[in-house]
mmCIF file of C-alpha atoms in Angstrom:
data_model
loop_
_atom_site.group_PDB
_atom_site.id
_atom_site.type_symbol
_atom_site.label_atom_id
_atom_site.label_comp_id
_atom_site.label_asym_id
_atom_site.label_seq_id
_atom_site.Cartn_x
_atom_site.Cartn_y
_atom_site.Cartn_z
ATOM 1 C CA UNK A 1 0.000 0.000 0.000
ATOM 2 C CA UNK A 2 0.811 3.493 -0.485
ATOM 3 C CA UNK A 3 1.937 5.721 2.333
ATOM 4 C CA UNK A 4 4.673 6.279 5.057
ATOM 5 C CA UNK A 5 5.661 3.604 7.046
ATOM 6 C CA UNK A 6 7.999 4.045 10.144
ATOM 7 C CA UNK A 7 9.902 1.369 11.938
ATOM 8 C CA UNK A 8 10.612 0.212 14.332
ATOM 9 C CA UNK A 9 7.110 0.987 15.975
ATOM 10 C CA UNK A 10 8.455 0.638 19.531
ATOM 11 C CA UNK A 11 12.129 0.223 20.661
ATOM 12 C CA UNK A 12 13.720 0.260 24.421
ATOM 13 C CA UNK A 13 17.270 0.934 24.097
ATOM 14 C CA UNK A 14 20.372 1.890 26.855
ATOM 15 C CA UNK A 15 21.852 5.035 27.427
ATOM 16 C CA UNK A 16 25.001 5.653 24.497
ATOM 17 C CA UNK A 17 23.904 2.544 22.415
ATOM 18 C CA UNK A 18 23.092 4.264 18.781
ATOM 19 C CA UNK A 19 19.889 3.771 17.419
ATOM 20 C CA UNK A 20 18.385 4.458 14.091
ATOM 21 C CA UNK A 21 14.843 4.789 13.088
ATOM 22 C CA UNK A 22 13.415 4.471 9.635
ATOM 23 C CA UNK A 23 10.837 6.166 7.271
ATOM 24 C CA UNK A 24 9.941 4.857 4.249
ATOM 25 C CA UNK A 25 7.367 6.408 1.592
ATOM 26 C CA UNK A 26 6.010 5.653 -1.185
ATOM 27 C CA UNK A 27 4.386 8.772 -2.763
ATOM 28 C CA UNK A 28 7.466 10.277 -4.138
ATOM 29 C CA UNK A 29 7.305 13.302 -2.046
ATOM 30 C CA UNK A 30 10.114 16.026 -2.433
ATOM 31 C CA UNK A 31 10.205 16.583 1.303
ATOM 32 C CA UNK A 32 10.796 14.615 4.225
ATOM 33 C CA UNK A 33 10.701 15.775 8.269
ATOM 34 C CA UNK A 34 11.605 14.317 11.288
ATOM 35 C CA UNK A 35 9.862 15.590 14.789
ATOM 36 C CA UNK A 36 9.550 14.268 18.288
ATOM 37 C CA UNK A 37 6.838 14.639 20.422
ATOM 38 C CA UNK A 38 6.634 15.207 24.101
ATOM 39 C CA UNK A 39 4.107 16.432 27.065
ATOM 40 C CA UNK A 40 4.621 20.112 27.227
ATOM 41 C CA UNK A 41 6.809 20.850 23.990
ATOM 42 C CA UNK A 42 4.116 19.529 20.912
ATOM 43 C CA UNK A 43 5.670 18.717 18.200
ATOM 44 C CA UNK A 44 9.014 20.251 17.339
ATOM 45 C CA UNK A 45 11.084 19.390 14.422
ATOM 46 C CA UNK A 46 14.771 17.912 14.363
ATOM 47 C CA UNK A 47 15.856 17.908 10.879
ATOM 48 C CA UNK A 48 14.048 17.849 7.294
ATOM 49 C CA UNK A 49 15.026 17.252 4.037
ATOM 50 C CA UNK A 50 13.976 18.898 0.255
ATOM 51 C CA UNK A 51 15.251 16.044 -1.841
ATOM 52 C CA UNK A 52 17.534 13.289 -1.947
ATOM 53 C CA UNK A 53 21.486 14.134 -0.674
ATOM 54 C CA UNK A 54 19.260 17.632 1.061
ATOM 55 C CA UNK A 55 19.427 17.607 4.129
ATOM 56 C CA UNK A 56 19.287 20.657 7.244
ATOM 57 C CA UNK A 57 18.572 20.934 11.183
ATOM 58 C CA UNK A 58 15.250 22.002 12.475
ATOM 59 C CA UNK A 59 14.657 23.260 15.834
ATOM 60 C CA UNK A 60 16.365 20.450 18.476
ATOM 61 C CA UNK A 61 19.051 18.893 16.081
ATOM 62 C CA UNK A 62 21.628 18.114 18.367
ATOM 63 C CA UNK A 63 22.673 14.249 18.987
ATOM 64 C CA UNK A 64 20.701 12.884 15.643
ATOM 65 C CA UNK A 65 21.932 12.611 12.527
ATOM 66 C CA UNK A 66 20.083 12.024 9.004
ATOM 67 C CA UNK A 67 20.761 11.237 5.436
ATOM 68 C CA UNK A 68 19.011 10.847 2.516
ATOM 69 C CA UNK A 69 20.557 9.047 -0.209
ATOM 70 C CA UNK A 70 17.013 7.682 -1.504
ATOM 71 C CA UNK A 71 13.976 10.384 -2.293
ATOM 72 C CA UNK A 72 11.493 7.281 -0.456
ATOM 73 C CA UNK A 73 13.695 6.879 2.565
ATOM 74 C CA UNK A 74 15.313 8.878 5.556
ATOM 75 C CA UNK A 75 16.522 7.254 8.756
ATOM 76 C CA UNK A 76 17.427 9.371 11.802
ATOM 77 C CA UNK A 77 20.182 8.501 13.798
ATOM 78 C CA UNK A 78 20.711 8.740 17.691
ATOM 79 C CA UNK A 79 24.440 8.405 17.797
ATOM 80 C CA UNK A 80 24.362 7.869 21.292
ATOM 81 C CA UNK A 81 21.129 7.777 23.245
ATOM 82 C CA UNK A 82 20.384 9.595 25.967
ATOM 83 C CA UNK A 83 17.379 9.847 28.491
ATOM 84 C CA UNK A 84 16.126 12.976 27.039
ATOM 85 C CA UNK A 85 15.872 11.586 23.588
ATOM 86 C CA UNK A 86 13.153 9.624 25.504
ATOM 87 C CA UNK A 87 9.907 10.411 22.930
ATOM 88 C CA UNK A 88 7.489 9.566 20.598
ATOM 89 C CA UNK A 89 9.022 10.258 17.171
ATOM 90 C CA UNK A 90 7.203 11.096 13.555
ATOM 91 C CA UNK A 91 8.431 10.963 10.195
ATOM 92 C CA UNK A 92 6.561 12.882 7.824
ATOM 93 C CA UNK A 93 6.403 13.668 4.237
ATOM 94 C CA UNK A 94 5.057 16.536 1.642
ATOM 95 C CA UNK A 95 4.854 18.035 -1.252
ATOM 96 C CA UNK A 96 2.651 20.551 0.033
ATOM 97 C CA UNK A 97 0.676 19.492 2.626
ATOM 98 C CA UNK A 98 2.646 17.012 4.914
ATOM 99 C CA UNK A 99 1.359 13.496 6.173
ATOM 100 C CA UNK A 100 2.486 11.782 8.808
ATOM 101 C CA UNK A 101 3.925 8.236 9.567
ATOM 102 C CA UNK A 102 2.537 6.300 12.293
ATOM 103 C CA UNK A 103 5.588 6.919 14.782
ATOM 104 C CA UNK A 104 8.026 4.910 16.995
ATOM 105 C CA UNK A 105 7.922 5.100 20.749
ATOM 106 C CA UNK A 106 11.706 5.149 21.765
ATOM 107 C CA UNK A 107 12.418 4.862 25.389
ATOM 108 C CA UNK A 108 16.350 4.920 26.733
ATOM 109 C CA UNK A 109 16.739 3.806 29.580
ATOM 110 C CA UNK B 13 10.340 33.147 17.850
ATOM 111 C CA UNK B 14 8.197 32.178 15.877
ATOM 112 C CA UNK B 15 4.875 31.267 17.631
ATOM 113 C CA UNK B 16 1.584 29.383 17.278
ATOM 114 C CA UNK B 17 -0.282 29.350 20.445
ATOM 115 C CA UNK B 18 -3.535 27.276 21.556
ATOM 116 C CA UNK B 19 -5.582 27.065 24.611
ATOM 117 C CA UNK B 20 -5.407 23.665 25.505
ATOM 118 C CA UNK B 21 -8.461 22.833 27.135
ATOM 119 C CA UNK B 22 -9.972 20.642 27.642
ATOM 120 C CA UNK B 23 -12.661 21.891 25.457
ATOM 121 C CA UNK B 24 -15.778 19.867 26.498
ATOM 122 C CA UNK B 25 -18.870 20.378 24.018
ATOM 123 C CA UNK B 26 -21.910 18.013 24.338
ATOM 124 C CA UNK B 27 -23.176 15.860 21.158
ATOM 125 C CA UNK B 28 -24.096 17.681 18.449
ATOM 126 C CA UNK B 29 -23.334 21.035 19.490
ATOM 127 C CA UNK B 30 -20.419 23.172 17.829
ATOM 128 C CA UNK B 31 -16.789 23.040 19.052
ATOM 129 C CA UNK B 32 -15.287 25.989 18.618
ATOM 130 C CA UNK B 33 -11.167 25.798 18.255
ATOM 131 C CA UNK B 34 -8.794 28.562 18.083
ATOM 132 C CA UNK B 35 -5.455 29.580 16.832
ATOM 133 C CA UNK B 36 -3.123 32.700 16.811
ATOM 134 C CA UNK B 37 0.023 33.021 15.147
ATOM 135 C CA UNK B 38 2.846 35.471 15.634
ATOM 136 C CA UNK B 39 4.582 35.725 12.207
ATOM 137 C CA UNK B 40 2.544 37.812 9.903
ATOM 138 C CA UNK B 41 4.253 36.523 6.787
ATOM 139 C CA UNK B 42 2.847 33.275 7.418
ATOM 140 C CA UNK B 43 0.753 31.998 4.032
ATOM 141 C CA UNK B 44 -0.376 28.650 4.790
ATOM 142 C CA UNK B 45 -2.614 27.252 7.721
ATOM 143 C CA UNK B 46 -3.085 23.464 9.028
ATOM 144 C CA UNK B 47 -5.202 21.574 11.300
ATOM 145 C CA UNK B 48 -4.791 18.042 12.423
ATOM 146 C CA UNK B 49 -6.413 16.115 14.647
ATOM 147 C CA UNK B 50 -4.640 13.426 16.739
ATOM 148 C CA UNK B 51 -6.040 10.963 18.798
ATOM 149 C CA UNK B 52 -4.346 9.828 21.858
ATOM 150 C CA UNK B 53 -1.487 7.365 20.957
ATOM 151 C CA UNK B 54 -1.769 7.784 17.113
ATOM 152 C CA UNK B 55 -0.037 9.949 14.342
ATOM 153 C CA UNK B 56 -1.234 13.798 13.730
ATOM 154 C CA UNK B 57 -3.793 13.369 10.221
ATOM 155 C CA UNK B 58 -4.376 16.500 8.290
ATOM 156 C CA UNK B 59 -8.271 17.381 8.371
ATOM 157 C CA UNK B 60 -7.936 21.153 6.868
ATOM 158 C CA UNK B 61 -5.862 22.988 5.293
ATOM 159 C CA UNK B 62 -6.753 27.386 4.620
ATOM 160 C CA UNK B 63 -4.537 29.796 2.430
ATOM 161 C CA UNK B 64 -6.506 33.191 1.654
ATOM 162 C CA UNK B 65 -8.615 34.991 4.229
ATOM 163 C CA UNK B 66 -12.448 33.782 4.417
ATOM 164 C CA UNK B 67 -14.002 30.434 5.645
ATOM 165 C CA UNK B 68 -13.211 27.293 3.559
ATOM 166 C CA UNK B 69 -16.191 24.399 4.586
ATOM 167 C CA UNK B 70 -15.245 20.332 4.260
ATOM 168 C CA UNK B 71 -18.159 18.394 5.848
ATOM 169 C CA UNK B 72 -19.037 19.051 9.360
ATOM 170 C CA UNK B 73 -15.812 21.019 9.583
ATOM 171 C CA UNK B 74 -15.461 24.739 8.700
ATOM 172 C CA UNK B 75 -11.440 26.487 8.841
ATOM 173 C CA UNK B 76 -11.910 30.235 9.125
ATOM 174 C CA UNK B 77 -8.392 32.359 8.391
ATOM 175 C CA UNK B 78 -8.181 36.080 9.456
ATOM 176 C CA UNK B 79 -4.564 37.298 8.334
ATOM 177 C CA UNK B 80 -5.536 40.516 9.699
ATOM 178 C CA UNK B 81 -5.845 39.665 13.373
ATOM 179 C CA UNK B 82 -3.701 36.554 12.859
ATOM 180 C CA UNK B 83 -5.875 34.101 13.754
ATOM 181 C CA UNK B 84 -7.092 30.978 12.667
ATOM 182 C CA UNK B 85 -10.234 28.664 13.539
ATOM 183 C CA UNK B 86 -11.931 25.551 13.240
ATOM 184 C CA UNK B 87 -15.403 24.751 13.547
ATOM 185 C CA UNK B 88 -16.552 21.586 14.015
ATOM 186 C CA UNK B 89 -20.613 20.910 13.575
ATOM 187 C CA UNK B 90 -22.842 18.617 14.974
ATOM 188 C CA UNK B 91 -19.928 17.452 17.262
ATOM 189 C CA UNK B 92 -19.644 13.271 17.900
ATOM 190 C CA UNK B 93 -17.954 11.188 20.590
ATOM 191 C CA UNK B 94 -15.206 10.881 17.615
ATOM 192 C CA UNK B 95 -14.243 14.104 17.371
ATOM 193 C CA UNK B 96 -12.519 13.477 20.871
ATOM 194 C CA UNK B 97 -8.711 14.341 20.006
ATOM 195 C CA UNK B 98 -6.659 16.457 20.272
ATOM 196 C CA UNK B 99 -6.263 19.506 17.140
ATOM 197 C CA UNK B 100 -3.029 20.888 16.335
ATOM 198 C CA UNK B 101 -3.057 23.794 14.229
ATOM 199 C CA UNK B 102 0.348 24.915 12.320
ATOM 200 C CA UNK B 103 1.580 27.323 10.495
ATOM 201 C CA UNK B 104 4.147 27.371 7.050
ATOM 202 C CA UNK B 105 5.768 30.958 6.775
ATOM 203 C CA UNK B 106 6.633 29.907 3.589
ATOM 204 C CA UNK B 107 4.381 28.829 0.388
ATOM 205 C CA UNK B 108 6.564 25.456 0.055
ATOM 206 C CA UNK B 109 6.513 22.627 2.264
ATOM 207 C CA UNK B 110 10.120 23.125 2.704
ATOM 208 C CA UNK B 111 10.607 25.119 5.530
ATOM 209 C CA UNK B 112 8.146 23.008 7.801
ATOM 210 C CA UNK B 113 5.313 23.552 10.115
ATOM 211 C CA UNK B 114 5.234 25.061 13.125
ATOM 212 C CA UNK B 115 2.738 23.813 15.606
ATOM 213 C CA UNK B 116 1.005 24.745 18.464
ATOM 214 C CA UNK B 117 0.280 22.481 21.554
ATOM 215 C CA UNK B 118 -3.085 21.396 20.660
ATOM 216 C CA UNK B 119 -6.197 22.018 22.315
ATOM 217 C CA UNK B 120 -7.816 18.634 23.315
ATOM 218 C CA UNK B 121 -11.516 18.361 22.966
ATOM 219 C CA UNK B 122 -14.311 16.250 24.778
ATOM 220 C CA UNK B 123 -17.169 15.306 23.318
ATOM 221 C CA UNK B 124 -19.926 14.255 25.134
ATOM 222 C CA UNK B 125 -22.978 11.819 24.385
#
């Protein structure tokens, strides 16, 4: 089926392992976003991309890294966890209006 | 600092009434308006979208855009139990997707039957 699909959905992982979470889409969208989600902040965004190899930070960048070598797919990176990367994190895509992958939960512990 | 703010509620409406939601923005450049509704535990899904001043109608739900006084709404008629979520409404300062949304909080709303 068509869409965005995120994995993994959930994932527990320990404090300075890296982890890396995938988006995948299928509708050939130019643009690509990463956010997080947490109680109090709302959504803000970490990095975003306007094409394959196009990549730049968002609002709370620091400890994740992206790439984009594919137009369909963009992983995020936590190069080493931390508690406060503790979240609920969305992938989204656009051309204009964006749409939103189902999200992981990502808990370090 | 670019800033979308919401009251966030709750916002408790019985069934079948209106639900009134509101949004102000503080960047007066901004050209495109959003509203998603999430439900608790699941992804944000865009319900309306507004881009010129004036009410824009989809179903029971009605987006209303004053650039003006910086301020967006949605009304939602004849309110159900589904409605129940929480709506984000964000903002794009720029006519292409690529410079993101900026969201508000949310204001989570109650429906009662």
């Amino acid at each position: 089926d068509a869409g965005i699909t995120q994995s993994p959905r959930y994932k527990i992982t320990e404090t300075g392992r890296q982890v890396t979470l995938m988006c995948h889409q299928t509708w050939s969208h130019s643009y690509m976003f990463w956010y997080r989600q947490d109680l109090g902040h709302g959504l803000r965004l970490i990095y975003y991309s306007a094409a394959a190899d196009i990549t730049d930070k968002g609002e709370v960048p620091d400890g994740y890294v992206v790439s984009r070598s594919k137009t369909e797919n963009f992983p995020l990176t936590l190069e080493s966890a931390t508690r406060s990367q503790t979240s609920v994190y969305f992938c989204a895509s656009a051309n204009y209006e964006q749409y939103f992958g189902p999200g992981t939960r990502l808990t370090v512990t | 600092q670019k800033e979308v703010e919401q009251n966030s509620g709750p916002l408790s409406v019985p069934e079948g009434a209106i639900a009134s939601l509101n949004c102000t923005y503080s960047d007066r450049g901004s050209q495109s308006f959003f509203w998603y509704r999430q439900y608790s535990g699941k992804s944000p899904e865009l319900i309306m979208s507004i881009y010129s001043n004036g009410d824009k109608e989809d179903g029971r739900f009605t987006a209303q855009l004053n650039k003006a006084s910086q301020y967006v709404s949605l009304l939602i008629r004849d309110s159900q139990p589904s409605d129940s979520a929480t709506y984000l409404c964000a903002v794009n300062i720029m006519p292409q997707a690529g410079t993101a949304l900026i969201f508000g909080k949310g204001t989570t709303l109650s429906v009662s039957s």
